[in-house]
Coordinates of C-alpha atoms in Angstrom, one line a residue:
Chain M
M3 CA 0.1 0.0 0.1
H4 CA 1.4 3.4 -0.9
F5 CA 0.4 6.4 0.9
F6 CA 2.1 8.6 -1.5
P7 CA 1.6 6.7 -4.8
G8 CA 2.5 9.6 -7.2
K9 CA 5.9 10.4 -5.6
K10 CA 7.1 6.8 -5.2
N11 CA 6.3 6.1 -8.8
K12 CA 8.4 8.9 -9.9
T13 CA 11.5 7.7 -8.2
N14 CA 10.7 4.2 -9.6
K15 CA 10.6 5.6 -13.0
E16 CA 13.9 7.6 -12.8
A17 CA 15.7 4.5 -11.5
I18 CA 14.6 2.2 -14.4
E19 CA 15.4 4.6 -16.8
Q20 CA 19.0 5.0 -15.2
I21 CA 19.3 1.5 -15.3
I22 CA 18.3 1.2 -19.0
L23 CA 20.7 3.8 -19.8
D24 CA 23.5 2.0 -18.0
K25 CA 23.0 -1.5 -19.3
Y26 CA 21.5 -1.1 -22.6
N27 CA 24.5 -3.1 -24.4
Q28 CA 23.7 -6.1 -22.0
Y29 CA 20.0 -6.3 -23.3
Y30 CA 21.2 -5.7 -26.7
R31 CA 23.7 -8.7 -26.8
L32 CA 21.0 -10.7 -25.3
A33 CA 18.6 -9.8 -28.2
Y34 CA 21.1 -10.4 -30.8
S35 CA 21.7 -14.0 -29.4
Y36 CA 18.2 -14.6 -30.3
V37 CA 17.5 -12.7 -33.5
H38 CA 21.0 -12.6 -35.0
N39 CA 20.8 -9.2 -36.7
E40 CA 21.5 -5.6 -35.4
A41 CA 18.4 -4.0 -36.5
D42 CA 15.9 -6.5 -34.8
A43 CA 17.8 -6.6 -31.9
G44 CA 17.8 -2.8 -31.4
D45 CA 14.0 -2.9 -31.9
I46 CA 13.8 -5.3 -29.0
V47 CA 15.8 -3.2 -26.7
Q48 CA 14.0 0.0 -27.7
N49 CA 10.4 -1.9 -27.1
G50 CA 11.6 -3.4 -23.9
A51 CA 12.6 0.1 -22.6
Y52 CA 9.3 1.5 -23.6
K53 CA 7.5 -1.4 -21.8
A54 CA 9.7 -1.0 -18.7
I55 CA 9.1 2.5 -17.9
R56 CA 5.2 2.4 -19.0
S57 CA 5.0 -0.3 -16.4
S58 CA 7.4 0.9 -13.7
H59 CA 4.8 1.5 -11.1
T60 CA 4.1 -2.1 -11.0
L61 CA 7.5 -2.8 -9.5
K62 CA 7.1 -3.0 -5.8
N63 CA 10.5 -3.7 -4.6
M64 CA 13.3 -1.6 -5.9
E65 CA 16.0 -3.8 -4.9
Y66 CA 14.7 -6.1 -7.7
A67 CA 14.8 -3.4 -10.3
E68 CA 17.8 -4.6 -12.4
T69 CA 16.2 -8.1 -12.4
W70 CA 13.0 -6.9 -13.2
V71 CA 14.4 -4.9 -16.3
Y72 CA 16.4 -7.6 -17.4
R73 CA 13.2 -10.2 -17.0
I74 CA 11.1 -7.5 -19.4
M75 CA 14.0 -7.6 -22.1
L76 CA 14.1 -11.3 -22.1
N77 CA 10.5 -11.8 -22.5
E78 CA 10.7 -9.1 -25.3
C79 CA 13.0 -11.4 -27.1
F80 CA 10.7 -14.5 -26.6
R81 CA 7.8 -12.3 -27.8
Y82 CA 9.6 -11.5 -30.7
L83 CA 10.2 -15.0 -31.9
G84 CA 6.9 -16.3 -31.2
Q85 CA 6.2 -18.8 -28.4
P86 CA 9.1 -19.8 -26.5
K87 CA 10.8 -22.3 -28.6
T88 CA 10.8 -25.9 -27.9
V89 CA 11.4 -27.2 -31.4
S90 CA 14.8 -27.9 -33.0
Y91 CA 16.9 -25.3 -34.8
E92 CA 16.1 -26.6 -38.2
S93 CA 12.2 -26.4 -38.0
L94 CA 12.8 -22.7 -37.0
Q95 CA 15.1 -22.1 -40.0
E96 CA 12.3 -23.1 -42.2
E97 CA 9.9 -21.2 -40.3
K98 CA 11.5 -17.9 -40.2
G99 CA 13.5 -18.4 -43.2
F100 CA 16.6 -17.0 -41.7
E101 CA 20.0 -18.8 -41.6
L102 CA 23.1 -18.3 -39.5
G103 CA 25.9 -17.8 -41.6
S104 CA 24.3 -15.2 -43.8
T105 CA 26.1 -12.0 -44.3
E106 CA 24.0 -10.2 -41.8
D107 CA 25.3 -11.9 -38.6
K108 CA 28.8 -11.3 -37.5
Y109 CA 29.9 -14.5 -35.7
R110 CA 33.3 -16.0 -36.1
D111 CA 32.7 -19.5 -35.0
I112 CA 29.5 -20.6 -36.5
D113 CA 29.6 -23.9 -34.8
L114 CA 29.3 -22.7 -31.2
W115 CA 26.5 -20.4 -32.0
R116 CA 25.0 -23.2 -34.0
A117 CA 24.9 -25.4 -31.0
L118 CA 23.2 -22.8 -28.8
E119 CA 20.4 -22.8 -31.1
I120 CA 19.6 -26.4 -30.2
L121 CA 18.3 -25.5 -26.9
S122 CA 14.9 -23.9 -26.1
D123 CA 14.7 -20.1 -25.6
K124 CA 14.6 -20.4 -21.9
D125 CA 17.5 -23.0 -21.6
K126 CA 19.4 -20.6 -24.0
A127 CA 18.8 -17.8 -21.7
I128 CA 20.1 -19.8 -18.7
I129 CA 23.6 -20.3 -20.5
I130 CA 23.9 -17.0 -21.6
M131 CA 23.1 -15.5 -18.2
K132 CA 25.4 -17.8 -16.5
Y133 CA 28.2 -18.1 -18.8
F134 CA 28.2 -14.4 -20.7
E135 CA 26.7 -12.5 -18.0
D136 CA 28.0 -14.3 -15.0
K137 CA 24.8 -14.1 -13.2
K138 CA 24.6 -16.1 -10.1
L139 CA 22.0 -19.1 -10.3
E140 CA 19.6 -17.5 -7.7
E141 CA 19.5 -14.3 -9.8
I142 CA 18.8 -16.4 -12.9
A143 CA 15.9 -18.1 -11.3
E144 CA 14.5 -14.8 -10.1
V145 CA 14.6 -13.4 -13.9
L146 CA 12.9 -16.4 -15.0
E147 CA 10.5 -16.7 -12.1
E148 CA 11.5 -20.4 -11.7
N149 CA 12.7 -22.2 -8.9
L150 CA 16.2 -22.5 -8.1
S151 CA 16.3 -26.4 -8.5
T152 CA 14.5 -26.2 -12.0
V153 CA 17.2 -23.8 -13.2
K154 CA 19.8 -26.0 -11.9
S155 CA 18.3 -29.1 -13.8
R156 CA 17.7 -27.0 -17.0
L157 CA 21.6 -25.8 -16.9
Y158 CA 22.7 -29.4 -16.2
R159 CA 20.7 -30.7 -19.2
S160 CA 21.9 -27.9 -21.8
I161 CA 25.3 -28.5 -20.8
K162 CA 24.8 -32.2 -21.4
K163 CA 23.2 -31.5 -24.9
L164 CA 25.9 -29.0 -25.8
Q165 CA 28.3 -31.7 -25.1
E166 CA 26.7 -34.0 -27.4
I167 CA 26.4 -31.7 -30.3
L168 CA 30.1 -30.4 -29.9
S169 CA 31.5 -34.2 -29.6
E170 CA 29.7 -34.9 -32.8
D171 CA 31.0 -32.2 -34.7
T172 CA 34.7 -33.1 -33.7
E173 CA 34.1 -36.6 -34.8
K174 CA 33.0 -35.6 -38.4
Chain U
M4 CA 34.2 -49.9 -8.3
I5 CA 35.6 -46.7 -8.9
Y6 CA 33.6 -44.4 -11.2
D7 CA 35.8 -43.0 -13.9
F8 CA 34.7 -39.4 -14.3
S9 CA 37.7 -38.1 -16.3
E10 CA 36.4 -38.8 -19.7
K11 CA 33.3 -37.1 -18.7
K12 CA 35.0 -34.3 -17.2
N13 CA 37.1 -33.7 -20.3
E14 CA 34.0 -33.2 -22.4
Q15 CA 32.3 -30.9 -19.9
E16 CA 35.3 -29.0 -19.7
Q17 CA 35.6 -28.5 -23.3
V18 CA 31.8 -27.1 -23.3
G19 CA 33.1 -25.0 -20.5
E20 CA 36.0 -23.7 -22.5
K21 CA 34.2 -23.2 -25.7
L22 CA 31.4 -21.1 -23.7
R23 CA 34.2 -18.9 -22.2
Q24 CA 35.7 -18.3 -25.8
M25 CA 32.2 -17.3 -26.9
K26 CA 31.9 -14.9 -24.1
Q27 CA 34.7 -12.6 -25.5
E28 CA 33.0 -12.6 -28.9
Y29 CA 29.4 -12.0 -26.8
E30 CA 30.8 -9.0 -25.1
S31 CA 32.2 -7.4 -28.3
M32 CA 28.6 -6.6 -29.5
Q33 CA 27.5 -3.0 -29.1
M34 CA 24.7 -0.8 -29.9
S35 CA 25.4 1.6 -32.4
E36 CA 25.2 5.6 -31.9
A37 CA 22.1 5.8 -33.9
Q38 CA 20.5 3.0 -32.1
L39 CA 21.3 4.5 -28.8
Q40 CA 19.5 7.7 -29.9
E41 CA 16.5 5.7 -31.0
L42 CA 16.4 4.1 -27.6
R43 CA 16.4 7.6 -25.8
Q44 CA 13.5 8.5 -27.9
S45 CA 11.7 5.3 -26.9
I46 CA 12.4 6.4 -23.3
E47 CA 11.1 9.8 -23.8
K48 CA 8.0 8.4 -25.5
A49 CA 7.4 6.2 -22.5
D50 CA 7.5 9.3 -20.5
R51 CA 5.3 11.2 -22.5
D52 CA 2.5 8.5 -22.6
N53 CA 2.7 7.8 -18.9
K54 CA 1.8 11.7 -18.3
K55 CA -1.0 11.2 -20.9
E56 CA -2.7 8.3 -19.6
H57 CA -5.3 8.6 -16.8
R58 CA -4.5 5.5 -14.9
N59 CA -7.5 3.6 -13.3
H60 CA -6.5 2.6 -9.9
N61 CA -9.3 0.0 -10.0
M62 CA -8.2 -2.9 -7.8
V63 CA -10.5 -5.7 -7.4
K64 CA -9.2 -7.6 -4.3
Y65 CA -10.4 -10.6 -3.3
V66 CA -10.1 -11.7 0.4
A67 CA -10.7 -15.0 1.7
G68 CA -12.0 -14.9 5.2
F69 CA -10.9 -17.4 7.9
A70 CA -13.5 -18.1 10.7
A71 CA -12.1 -17.7 14.0
A72 CA -12.7 -21.4 15.1
M73 CA -11.7 -24.4 13.0
A74 CA -14.2 -24.9 10.4
V75 CA -13.1 -22.9 7.4
F76 CA -15.2 -22.1 4.3
V77 CA -13.8 -20.8 1.1
A78 CA -16.3 -19.7 -1.8
L79 CA -15.0 -18.4 -4.9
P80 CA -17.0 -16.8 -7.6
N81 CA -16.3 -19.0 -10.7
T82 CA -17.7 -20.8 -13.4
S83 CA -16.9 -24.2 -12.4
A84 CA -16.9 -26.2 -9.1
S85 CA -15.8 -24.7 -6.0
V86 CA -16.4 -26.9 -3.1
A87 CA -15.4 -26.7 0.6
H88 CA -15.6 -29.4 3.2
A89 CA -16.1 -29.1 6.8
M90 CA -14.0 -30.5 9.2
E91 CA -12.6 -34.0 8.8
Q92 CA -11.4 -35.9 11.5
I93 CA -8.6 -38.4 11.3
P94 CA -8.7 -40.9 14.0
V95 CA -6.6 -40.2 17.1
I96 CA -3.0 -40.8 16.3
G97 CA -1.2 -42.1 19.3
K98 CA -2.6 -40.7 22.5
L99 CA -2.2 -37.2 22.2
V100 CA -2.1 -35.6 18.9
E101 CA -5.0 -35.4 16.4
V102 CA -4.5 -34.3 12.7
V103 CA -7.7 -32.4 11.4
T104 CA -8.2 -30.3 8.3
F105 CA -8.1 -26.6 9.0
R106 CA -8.8 -25.2 5.6
D107 CA -9.9 -26.7 2.5
Y108 CA -9.3 -24.4 -0.6
K109 CA -10.5 -25.9 -4.0
Y110 CA -10.8 -24.2 -7.3
E111 CA -11.2 -25.4 -10.7
S112 CA -11.4 -23.6 -14.0
D113 CA -10.2 -24.6 -17.7
T114 CA -6.6 -23.5 -17.0
K115 CA -6.4 -23.3 -13.1
T116 CA -6.9 -26.0 -10.4
A117 CA -6.1 -26.0 -6.9
D118 CA -6.7 -28.6 -4.4
I119 CA -5.1 -27.3 -0.9
E120 CA -5.9 -29.0 2.2
V121 CA -4.3 -27.3 5.1
P122 CA -3.7 -29.5 8.2
K123 CA -3.7 -28.7 11.7
L124 CA -2.5 -30.4 14.7
D125 CA -5.1 -31.0 17.8
V126 CA -3.6 -31.7 21.2
V127 CA -6.0 -34.1 22.7
D128 CA -7.2 -33.0 26.1
I129 CA -6.2 -35.7 28.3
E130 CA -9.0 -35.2 30.5
N131 CA -11.8 -35.4 28.0
S132 CA -9.8 -38.1 26.1
A133 CA -11.5 -41.3 25.3
N134 CA -8.5 -43.0 26.5
V135 CA -9.2 -41.8 30.1
E136 CA -8.4 -45.3 31.4
E137 CA -4.8 -45.2 30.1
N138 CA -4.4 -41.8 31.2
S139 CA -5.7 -42.4 34.7
G140 CA -5.5 -39.0 36.3
I141 CA -3.1 -36.1 35.4
T142 CA 0.1 -36.2 36.8
P143 CA 2.2 -33.1 37.0
E144 CA 4.5 -34.4 34.5
N145 CA 1.9 -35.2 32.2
A146 CA 0.3 -31.6 32.4
E147 CA 3.6 -30.0 31.7
V148 CA 4.1 -32.2 28.4
Q149 CA 0.6 -31.4 27.5
E150 CA 1.3 -27.7 28.1
T151 CA 4.7 -27.7 25.9
L152 CA 2.7 -30.0 23.4
K153 CA 0.1 -27.4 22.9
K154 CA 2.7 -24.8 22.4
T155 CA 4.6 -26.8 19.9
A156 CA 1.4 -27.5 17.8
E157 CA 0.6 -23.9 17.9
E158 CA 3.9 -23.1 16.3
I159 CA 3.8 -25.7 13.7
N160 CA 0.2 -25.0 12.8
A161 CA 1.1 -21.3 12.6
E162 CA 4.1 -22.3 10.5
I163 CA 1.9 -24.5 8.0
Q164 CA -0.6 -21.8 7.7
R165 CA 2.1 -19.1 6.6
I166 CA 3.2 -21.3 4.2
T167 CA 0.0 -22.5 2.6
G168 CA -1.3 -19.0 2.9
E169 CA 1.7 -18.0 0.6
I170 CA 1.0 -20.8 -1.7
I171 CA -2.6 -19.7 -2.0
A172 CA -2.1 -16.1 -2.4
D173 CA 0.4 -17.0 -5.3
F174 CA -2.2 -19.2 -6.8
E175 CA -5.0 -16.4 -6.7
A176 CA -2.4 -13.8 -8.2
T177 CA -2.4 -16.1 -11.2
L178 CA -6.2 -16.0 -11.6
E179 CA -5.8 -12.7 -13.4
N180 CA -4.1 -14.2 -16.3
E181 CA -6.6 -16.7 -17.7
D182 CA -4.2 -18.0 -20.3
G183 CA -1.6 -19.4 -18.2
Y184 CA -2.1 -22.9 -16.9
K185 CA -1.6 -23.7 -13.2
D186 CA -2.2 -26.6 -10.9
V187 CA -1.8 -26.4 -7.2
I188 CA -2.1 -29.3 -4.7
V189 CA -1.2 -29.4 -0.9
K190 CA -2.0 -32.5 1.2
S191 CA -0.5 -34.1 4.1
E192 CA -0.2 -37.4 5.9
V193 CA 1.5 -38.7 9.1
V194 CA 4.6 -40.6 8.5
A195 CA 5.8 -43.1 10.8
T196 CA 4.5 -42.6 14.1
T197 CA 5.6 -44.3 17.2
E198 CA 5.0 -44.0 20.9
D199 CA 7.6 -41.6 21.3
F200 CA 7.5 -39.6 17.8
F201 CA 5.0 -38.1 15.6
T202 CA 5.9 -36.9 12.1
L203 CA 3.4 -34.6 9.8
K204 CA 4.5 -34.4 6.1
L205 CA 3.2 -31.5 4.3
M206 CA 3.4 -32.3 0.6
C207 CA 3.1 -29.4 -2.0
Y208 CA 3.0 -29.7 -5.7
E209 CA 2.7 -26.9 -8.2
A210 CA 2.9 -26.9 -11.9
A211 CA 2.9 -24.4 -14.7
A212 CA 4.7 -25.7 -17.5
S213 CA 6.3 -28.4 -15.6
G214 CA 5.6 -29.9 -12.2
Y215 CA 7.5 -29.4 -9.0
E216 CA 7.0 -31.3 -5.8
W217 CA 8.4 -30.3 -2.4
N218 CA 7.8 -31.3 1.2
Y219 CA 8.2 -30.1 4.8
Y220 CA 8.4 -32.6 7.9
Y221 CA 7.3 -31.5 11.3
T222 CA 8.4 -34.1 14.0
I223 CA 7.1 -33.8 17.6
D224 CA 8.9 -35.7 20.6
L225 CA 5.8 -37.0 22.4
E226 CA 7.9 -37.6 25.7
T227 CA 8.6 -33.9 26.0
G228 CA 6.0 -32.5 23.7
K229 CA 9.0 -30.4 21.9
R230 CA 9.5 -30.1 18.4
L231 CA 12.3 -32.4 17.3
Q232 CA 15.2 -31.1 15.4
L233 CA 17.9 -33.2 13.9
K234 CA 20.5 -32.4 16.4
D235 CA 18.3 -33.5 19.4
I236 CA 18.7 -37.0 18.6
F237 CA 22.4 -36.7 19.2
G238 CA 24.7 -36.3 21.7
E239 CA 25.9 -32.8 22.3
D240 CA 29.1 -32.0 20.3
T241 CA 28.8 -34.9 18.3
D242 CA 29.5 -34.7 14.4
Y243 CA 26.3 -35.9 13.1
I244 CA 26.4 -33.8 10.3
T245 CA 29.7 -35.4 8.7
L246 CA 28.6 -39.0 9.7
I247 CA 25.3 -38.6 8.2
S248 CA 26.5 -36.6 5.0
E249 CA 29.2 -39.2 4.3
N250 CA 26.8 -42.0 4.4
I251 CA 24.5 -40.3 2.1
K252 CA 27.3 -39.9 -0.3
E253 CA 28.0 -43.7 0.0
Q254 CA 24.7 -44.5 -0.8
M255 CA 24.5 -42.1 -3.7
Q256 CA 27.5 -43.7 -5.3
A257 CA 26.2 -47.2 -4.7
Q258 CA 22.8 -46.3 -6.5
M259 CA 24.8 -44.8 -9.4
D260 CA 27.0 -47.7 -9.5
A261 CA 24.1 -50.2 -9.7
D262 CA 22.1 -48.2 -12.1
E263 CA 23.1 -45.8 -14.9
N264 CA 19.8 -44.1 -14.9
V265 CA 20.3 -43.0 -11.3
I266 CA 21.9 -39.6 -11.1
Y267 CA 23.0 -37.6 -8.0
W268 CA 25.1 -34.4 -8.1
L269 CA 27.9 -35.9 -6.2
N270 CA 31.2 -35.4 -8.7
D271 CA 29.6 -33.0 -11.5
E272 CA 31.8 -30.6 -13.1
M273 CA 29.6 -27.8 -11.7
E274 CA 30.9 -27.7 -8.2
E275 CA 28.1 -25.7 -7.2
L276 CA 25.6 -28.2 -7.7
N277 CA 27.4 -31.0 -5.8
F278 CA 26.2 -32.5 -2.6
K279 CA 28.5 -31.5 0.1
Q280 CA 26.7 -31.7 3.6
I281 CA 23.4 -31.8 5.1
T282 CA 22.8 -29.0 7.7
E283 CA 20.7 -28.6 11.1
E284 CA 17.8 -27.7 8.9
T285 CA 17.7 -30.4 6.7
S286 CA 14.5 -32.3 6.4
F287 CA 14.3 -35.4 8.1
Y288 CA 12.0 -37.9 10.1
L289 CA 12.3 -41.2 12.1
N290 CA 10.9 -44.0 10.5
E291 CA 8.9 -46.8 12.5
D292 CA 12.2 -48.5 13.3
R293 CA 13.3 -45.1 15.0
H294 CA 16.0 -44.9 11.7
V295 CA 16.8 -41.2 10.9
V296 CA 15.6 -40.7 7.2
I297 CA 16.9 -37.6 5.5
A298 CA 14.5 -36.2 2.8
F299 CA 15.6 -33.9 0.0
N300 CA 13.2 -31.9 -2.3
E301 CA 13.2 -32.3 -6.2
G302 CA 16.4 -30.5 -7.6
D303 CA 18.1 -30.4 -4.3
V304 CA 20.7 -33.1 -4.6
A305 CA 19.6 -34.5 -8.1
P306 CA 18.2 -33.7 -11.3
M307 CA 14.6 -33.0 -11.3
Y308 CA 13.8 -36.2 -12.8
M309 CA 14.8 -38.0 -9.9
G310 CA 12.1 -36.8 -7.9
T311 CA 12.1 -36.1 -4.2
V312 CA 14.9 -38.7 -2.7
E313 CA 15.3 -39.8 0.8
F314 CA 18.2 -41.9 2.5
V315 CA 17.6 -44.1 5.4
I316 CA 20.8 -44.0 7.7
P317 CA 21.5 -47.3 8.9
A318 CA 21.7 -47.8 12.7
E319 CA 25.2 -48.8 12.8
V320 CA 26.4 -45.6 11.4
L321 CA 24.9 -43.5 14.2
K322 CA 24.7 -45.8 17.2
D323 CA 27.6 -44.3 18.9
I324 CA 26.3 -40.7 18.8
R325 CA 22.7 -41.1 19.4
K326 CA 21.3 -40.3 22.7

């Protein structure tokens, strides 16, 4: 319950704006990992920022502001791709008509990035947050609004999957 | 048999190594100046739109009422069935403690279901007890134990009501979104009660995309009326934690050796997952043979598919340190 709702909301909004202006590249990288081109990645960050500020009054506990913004950006990535993906990379390729390795994206080692595509959107998010953003498992659980144990299990399964794919590749 | 993890570790390390390489590439990605400009514009637009809109603070709160006494009735405005039971009495367990249903919360719609039975411990009044012959006369000892027992029961009841209250509140919060799927179940049962101990197990289950089960164990020492903690079973300053933890690790290894489908987080590359030790707070109960049983929730010490896991600690392991 707020006694001065107007006042509190204003501070919320300003803090959130500041977070976005500090960390936009983090969101950009995240988005790029999903859409593989600069234009769409930029759109996602802009849309995410817009939504975050428009709903800043719903954030009750400012302690979690960074996590909350990150979650909005991640959901924007998911939204952009359609339903959270549980199908394989190949069928996604057919659907969206895009290909890793086209001139648009700028990866050096396609194999590694291709391997990541095998994971579901959520599992991929966990890998990105853990290995590229160095987030702790507890924070990842908060972003995804899942149990810590679930996150641990997903992480474990994803590493196993990546192992399989990468060892297949080297056998070729 | 010695489990050879080195090859597995090698593969896992390779993955870790590759991911670390990718991280450098990942970090090099940045928004252009032009994109940053567009971002600022989006922010400004959001500010403007915020000011334009007249927000409607129309909050519809749903409050479930608790009756002061035992029976609780929850009625929900809804399309499908919503049922409430009155009190159910489970026969007297042992001489002293009864488990009754404090609250029965049920909800059903196309996408959401809840079946939450909140148990309550009732301490039987010796005076009015049907077992009056067995409890001929109230001795000072008994009376004191009774008092302690009542307090303990109150504490446990309060805890259970807090936990289930949160579960119900979380569930009701999801009702706003009609699309999402949610299924919540809370039940309880008495596990292994003897003359000396009484354990109530609170079982919780929640499913949205996937299901998750977790349990709480409440054990009461009927001789003293107090809540039994793990350390109460052992002599002071005994290292029950190490003894029990080491035994659990042995059992985990043995199970994995016997069945390749069994996995515990014991020697995984991801150190932070691996089981190291139990703590004072680890869930446990005493079974009919008065053996210590350590209980873990899903995902605590093993991948989720293993479900909730329990380890019975053999008597020999603990015989020297038990009180």
